[in-house]
């Protein structure tokens, strides 16, 4: 009893030296050993835990293979920390047909193949959006979502609005996706003369949709040199602006064009758009255009040019 009381009193006073029979030497040896292990940790390959950051992020899908008994089928192999792990689509979850299609579409990296397979196996654009976010891609990998999405849209034999709605969802989600889509569209615009007819048409509808839904601002056209337009670019802009003018509600149309009415840096864009609408859309309208459609086009053109000058009542 006396021993127990003395021990409890020593612990209470935080003075273990008063415990009867206490020998501090073994504890001190263990402390020195611990400090030595901590200092030497990571000094050699045999002491390194061969686990990547991607393995931790994807533990729910692949299991915690670094803990005994916590791994299951589909977990990646250990790679000595030299390569990324969780970028390949899980085997058995993607059909060979999809993987072959990814190869034909030149999805030549694991990240691109993973994004492509996720998009192709989604039920709708909302499902695709959620699954792509769950990939937890970072920086350059995340920008690959935009490049794959645009490429898939252009490669379709007929325009599929699925890609446009998915693109709009990402633009709505965070502004950095707007910037990536903007740069991607600029790249395609510079290469218009080399695009096949189907790709060209799909790009027209994609850009028009993103402008109509305000997913992207009209300022994405600021790279256009209106004084040096060649035939492919005139054709492209005419189709895009015709769709925007004819398929957008009047109130939304005024808002779209008014967004570029105040910035001094966009003065050339405003003047270029006004000249292009007046010359190529109104005067250059096809002879087959019905009288009703021509009147509607002229009314929408007047509304848009007034909005560019800041005179639209929005």
Coordinates of C-alpha atoms in Angstrom, one line a residue:
X1 CA 0.0 0.0 0.0
X2 CA 2.8 2.4 0.9
X3 CA 4.5 1.7 -2.4
X4 CA 1.3 2.5 -4.3
X5 CA 0.8 5.7 -2.4
X6 CA 4.4 6.9 -3.0
X7 CA 4.1 6.1 -6.7
X8 CA 0.8 7.9 -7.0
X9 CA 2.2 10.9 -5.1
X10 CA 5.3 11.0 -7.4
X11 CA 3.2 10.9 -10.5
X12 CA 0.9 13.6 -9.2
X13 CA 3.9 15.9 -8.5
X14 CA 5.4 15.0 -11.9
X15 CA 8.5 13.7 -10.2
X16 CA 9.1 10.1 -11.3
X17 CA 12.5 10.1 -9.6
X18 CA 10.8 9.7 -6.2
X19 CA 9.2 6.4 -7.3
X20 CA 10.8 3.6 -5.2
X21 CA 13.2 1.5 -7.3
X22 CA 12.9 3.8 -10.3
X23 CA 15.9 3.5 -12.7
X24 CA 16.0 6.3 -15.4
X25 CA 18.9 4.7 -17.4
X26 CA 16.7 2.4 -19.6
X27 CA 14.3 5.3 -20.4
X28 CA 17.2 7.6 -21.3
X29 CA 18.6 4.9 -23.6
X30 CA 15.3 4.6 -25.4
X31 CA 15.1 8.3 -25.9
X32 CA 18.6 8.4 -27.4
X33 CA 17.6 5.6 -29.7
X34 CA 14.4 7.4 -30.8
X35 CA 16.3 10.6 -31.6
X36 CA 18.9 8.6 -33.6
X37 CA 16.1 6.9 -35.6
X38 CA 14.4 10.2 -36.3
X39 CA 17.6 11.9 -37.5
X40 CA 18.4 9.0 -39.8
X41 CA 14.9 8.6 -41.2
X42 CA 14.8 9.1 -45.0
X43 CA 18.6 8.8 -45.3
X44 CA 18.3 5.6 -47.3
X45 CA 15.9 3.9 -49.6
X46 CA 15.3 1.1 -47.1
X47 CA 13.9 3.6 -44.5
X48 CA 11.6 5.4 -46.9
X49 CA 7.9 4.7 -47.0
X50 CA 7.2 4.1 -50.7
X51 CA 3.9 5.8 -50.9
X52 CA 2.9 8.7 -53.2
X53 CA 0.6 11.6 -52.5
X54 CA -1.8 10.3 -55.1
X55 CA -2.1 7.0 -53.2
X56 CA -3.2 8.9 -50.1
X57 CA -5.7 11.0 -52.1
X58 CA -7.2 7.9 -53.7
X59 CA -7.1 5.7 -50.7
X60 CA -10.9 5.3 -50.8
X61 CA -10.7 3.7 -54.3
X62 CA -7.5 1.8 -54.1
X63 CA -7.1 1.0 -50.4
X64 CA -4.4 1.8 -47.9
X65 CA -1.9 -0.7 -49.2
X66 CA 0.8 0.6 -46.8
X67 CA -1.3 -0.7 -43.9
X68 CA -1.4 -4.5 -43.5
X69 CA -4.9 -5.8 -44.4
X70 CA -6.2 -2.5 -45.8
X71 CA -5.6 -3.2 -49.5
X72 CA -8.1 -4.6 -52.0
X73 CA -8.3 -5.4 -55.7
X74 CA -7.5 -2.5 -57.9
X75 CA -4.7 -1.1 -55.7
X76 CA -1.7 0.1 -57.6
X77 CA 1.7 -1.5 -57.4
X78 CA 4.4 0.2 -55.3
X79 CA 6.7 2.2 -57.6
X80 CA 9.6 3.2 -55.3
X81 CA 8.3 6.8 -55.2
X82 CA 9.5 7.5 -58.7
X83 CA 6.2 7.6 -60.7
X84 CA 2.7 8.7 -60.1
X85 CA 0.2 6.0 -59.3
X86 CA -3.5 6.8 -59.4
X87 CA -3.7 8.3 -62.8
X88 CA -4.5 5.1 -64.8
X89 CA -8.2 4.1 -65.1
X90 CA -8.9 1.2 -62.7
X91 CA -8.7 -2.0 -64.6
X92 CA -12.0 -3.8 -65.1
X93 CA -14.0 -0.6 -64.8
X94 CA -13.5 0.6 -68.4
X95 CA -14.3 -1.5 -71.4
X96 CA -11.7 -2.3 -74.0
X97 CA -13.8 -0.4 -76.5
X98 CA -13.5 2.9 -74.6
X99 CA -9.8 2.4 -74.2
X100 CA -9.4 1.7 -77.9
X101 CA -11.4 4.9 -78.6
X102 CA -9.1 6.8 -76.3
X103 CA -6.1 5.6 -78.3
X104 CA -7.7 6.6 -81.6
X105 CA -8.5 10.1 -80.1
X106 CA -4.7 10.3 -79.3
X107 CA -5.2 10.4 -75.5
X108 CA -1.5 9.7 -75.1
X109 CA -1.0 10.2 -71.4
X110 CA -2.5 8.5 -68.3
X111 CA -4.2 11.7 -67.2
X112 CA -5.8 12.3 -70.6
X113 CA -7.0 8.7 -70.8
X114 CA -8.4 8.9 -67.3
X115 CA -10.3 12.1 -68.1
X116 CA -11.5 10.7 -71.5
X117 CA -12.8 7.5 -69.9
X118 CA -14.5 9.4 -67.1
X119 CA -16.4 11.6 -69.6
X120 CA -17.3 8.7 -71.9
X121 CA -18.7 6.5 -69.1
X122 CA -20.8 9.3 -67.4
X123 CA -24.6 9.3 -67.5
X124 CA -24.9 13.0 -68.2
X125 CA -22.9 16.2 -68.0
X126 CA -23.7 16.6 -64.2
X127 CA -22.4 13.1 -63.6
X128 CA -19.3 13.8 -65.6
X129 CA -18.7 17.0 -63.8
X130 CA -18.9 15.4 -60.4
X131 CA -16.7 12.4 -61.4
X132 CA -14.0 14.7 -62.9
X133 CA -13.8 16.7 -59.7
X134 CA -13.3 13.5 -57.8
X135 CA -10.2 12.8 -59.8
X136 CA -8.6 15.6 -57.7
X137 CA -6.3 16.7 -60.5
X138 CA -3.9 19.6 -59.8
X139 CA -2.6 22.5 -61.9
X140 CA -1.5 21.3 -65.3
X141 CA -3.4 18.0 -64.9
X142 CA -6.6 19.9 -64.2
X143 CA -6.2 22.0 -67.3
X144 CA -6.1 18.8 -69.3
X145 CA -9.9 18.5 -68.6
X146 CA -10.5 21.5 -70.8
X147 CA -8.2 20.3 -73.6
X148 CA -9.8 16.8 -73.6
X149 CA -13.3 18.2 -73.5
X150 CA -12.7 20.5 -76.4
X151 CA -11.0 17.8 -78.5
X152 CA -13.9 15.4 -77.8
X153 CA -16.4 18.0 -78.8
X154 CA -14.7 18.7 -82.1
X155 CA -14.2 15.1 -83.0
X156 CA -17.9 14.2 -82.8
X157 CA -19.4 13.5 -86.2
X158 CA -22.3 15.7 -85.4
X159 CA -22.4 18.4 -82.7
X160 CA -23.2 17.1 -79.3
X161 CA -24.4 19.7 -76.8
X162 CA -23.3 17.5 -73.9
X163 CA -19.8 18.9 -74.1
X164 CA -21.0 22.5 -74.2
X165 CA -23.1 22.0 -71.1
X166 CA -20.2 20.3 -69.3
X167 CA -17.9 23.1 -70.4
X168 CA -20.4 25.7 -69.1
X169 CA -20.6 23.9 -65.8
X170 CA -16.8 24.1 -65.3
X171 CA -16.8 27.8 -66.3
X172 CA -19.5 28.4 -63.7
X173 CA -17.6 26.4 -61.1
X174 CA -14.4 28.5 -61.0
X175 CA -12.9 31.3 -63.0
X176 CA -9.7 29.5 -63.7
X177 CA -11.6 27.1 -66.0
X178 CA -12.9 30.2 -67.9
X179 CA -9.3 31.2 -68.6
X180 CA -8.3 27.8 -69.7
X181 CA -11.3 27.5 -72.1
X182 CA -10.4 31.0 -73.4
X183 CA -6.8 30.0 -74.2
X184 CA -8.0 26.7 -75.7
X185 CA -10.5 28.5 -78.0
X186 CA -7.8 31.0 -79.0
X187 CA -5.5 28.1 -80.1
X188 CA -8.3 26.7 -82.2
X189 CA -9.1 30.1 -83.7
X190 CA -5.5 30.5 -84.9
X191 CA -5.7 27.1 -86.6
X192 CA -9.2 27.5 -88.2
X193 CA -7.9 27.1 -91.8
X194 CA -6.6 23.6 -90.9
X195 CA -9.8 22.3 -89.2
X196 CA -11.9 19.8 -91.1
X197 CA -15.5 20.9 -91.8
X198 CA -17.0 18.8 -89.0
X199 CA -14.5 20.1 -86.4
X200 CA -15.1 23.6 -87.6
X201 CA -18.9 23.4 -87.3
X202 CA -18.6 21.8 -83.8
X203 CA -16.3 24.6 -82.6
X204 CA -18.8 27.2 -83.9
X205 CA -21.6 25.7 -81.8
X206 CA -19.5 25.2 -78.7
X207 CA -18.3 28.9 -78.7
X208 CA -21.8 30.1 -79.5
X209 CA -23.3 28.1 -76.6
X210 CA -20.7 29.4 -74.1
X211 CA -21.4 33.0 -75.2
X212 CA -25.2 32.6 -75.2
X213 CA -25.2 31.1 -71.6
X214 CA -22.7 33.8 -70.4
X215 CA -20.3 31.0 -69.5
X216 CA -17.6 33.0 -71.4
X217 CA -17.6 36.8 -72.0
X218 CA -17.7 38.3 -75.4
X219 CA -14.2 39.6 -74.7
X220 CA -12.8 36.2 -75.8
X221 CA -13.0 37.7 -79.3
X222 CA -10.5 40.4 -78.5
X223 CA -7.8 38.5 -80.2
X224 CA -9.6 38.9 -83.5
X225 CA -7.9 41.2 -86.0
X226 CA -11.1 42.6 -87.7
X227 CA -9.0 44.5 -90.2
X228 CA -7.2 41.4 -91.4
X229 CA -9.9 38.7 -91.5
X230 CA -9.5 35.9 -94.0
X231 CA -12.3 33.7 -95.3
X232 CA -12.2 31.0 -92.6
X233 CA -12.4 33.5 -89.8
X234 CA -15.1 35.6 -91.4
X235 CA -17.1 32.4 -91.9
X236 CA -16.5 31.3 -88.3
X237 CA -17.4 34.7 -86.7
X238 CA -20.5 35.1 -88.9
X239 CA -21.9 31.7 -87.8
X240 CA -21.1 32.3 -84.1
X241 CA -22.6 35.8 -84.0
X242 CA -25.6 34.7 -86.0
X243 CA -26.4 31.9 -83.5
X244 CA -25.9 34.3 -80.6
X245 CA -28.1 37.0 -82.1
X246 CA -30.9 34.7 -83.2
X247 CA -31.1 32.2 -80.4
X248 CA -30.6 34.5 -77.3
X249 CA -33.4 36.3 -75.5
X250 CA -33.4 40.0 -76.0
X251 CA -32.6 40.9 -72.4
X252 CA -29.7 38.4 -72.2
X253 CA -28.4 39.5 -75.6
X254 CA -28.2 43.1 -74.4
X255 CA -26.4 42.0 -71.2
X256 CA -23.9 39.9 -73.2
X257 CA -22.8 42.8 -75.4
X258 CA -23.0 45.4 -72.6
X259 CA -20.3 43.5 -70.7
X260 CA -17.7 44.8 -73.1
X261 CA -19.1 48.4 -73.4
X262 CA -17.2 50.0 -70.5
X263 CA -13.6 48.7 -70.7
X264 CA -11.2 51.2 -72.5
X265 CA -9.0 48.2 -73.4
X266 CA -11.9 46.7 -75.5
X267 CA -12.5 49.7 -77.7
X268 CA -11.1 48.0 -80.8
X269 CA -13.3 44.9 -80.1
X270 CA -16.4 47.1 -79.9
X271 CA -15.7 48.9 -83.1
X272 CA -14.8 45.7 -84.9
X273 CA -18.0 43.9 -83.7
X274 CA -20.2 46.8 -84.9
X275 CA -18.5 46.9 -88.3
X276 CA -18.7 43.1 -88.7
X277 CA -22.3 42.9 -87.7
X278 CA -23.3 45.7 -90.1
X279 CA -21.2 44.4 -93.0
X280 CA -21.1 40.6 -92.8
X281 CA -24.3 39.8 -90.9
X282 CA -26.8 42.3 -92.2
X283 CA -25.5 43.0 -95.7
X284 CA -24.0 39.5 -96.2
X285 CA -27.1 37.6 -95.0
X286 CA -28.0 34.6 -97.3
X287 CA -30.6 35.3 -100.0
X288 CA -32.6 32.4 -98.7
X289 CA -33.2 34.1 -95.4
X290 CA -37.0 34.6 -94.9
X291 CA -38.4 38.1 -94.4
X292 CA -39.3 37.3 -90.8
X293 CA -35.8 36.0 -90.0
X294 CA -34.2 39.0 -91.7
X295 CA -36.3 41.4 -89.6
X296 CA -35.5 39.5 -86.4
X297 CA -31.8 39.6 -87.3
X298 CA -31.9 43.3 -87.9
X299 CA -33.7 44.0 -84.6
X300 CA -31.2 41.9 -82.7
X301 CA -28.3 43.6 -84.5
X302 CA -29.6 47.0 -83.6
X303 CA -29.9 45.9 -79.9
X304 CA -26.4 44.5 -79.8
X305 CA -24.8 47.6 -81.3
X306 CA -26.6 49.9 -78.9
X307 CA -25.5 47.6 -76.0
X308 CA -21.9 47.9 -77.2
X309 CA -22.3 51.7 -76.9
X310 CA -23.9 51.3 -73.4
X311 CA -27.3 52.4 -74.6
X312 CA -29.3 49.2 -74.1
X313 CA -32.0 49.3 -71.4
X314 CA -31.1 46.1 -69.5

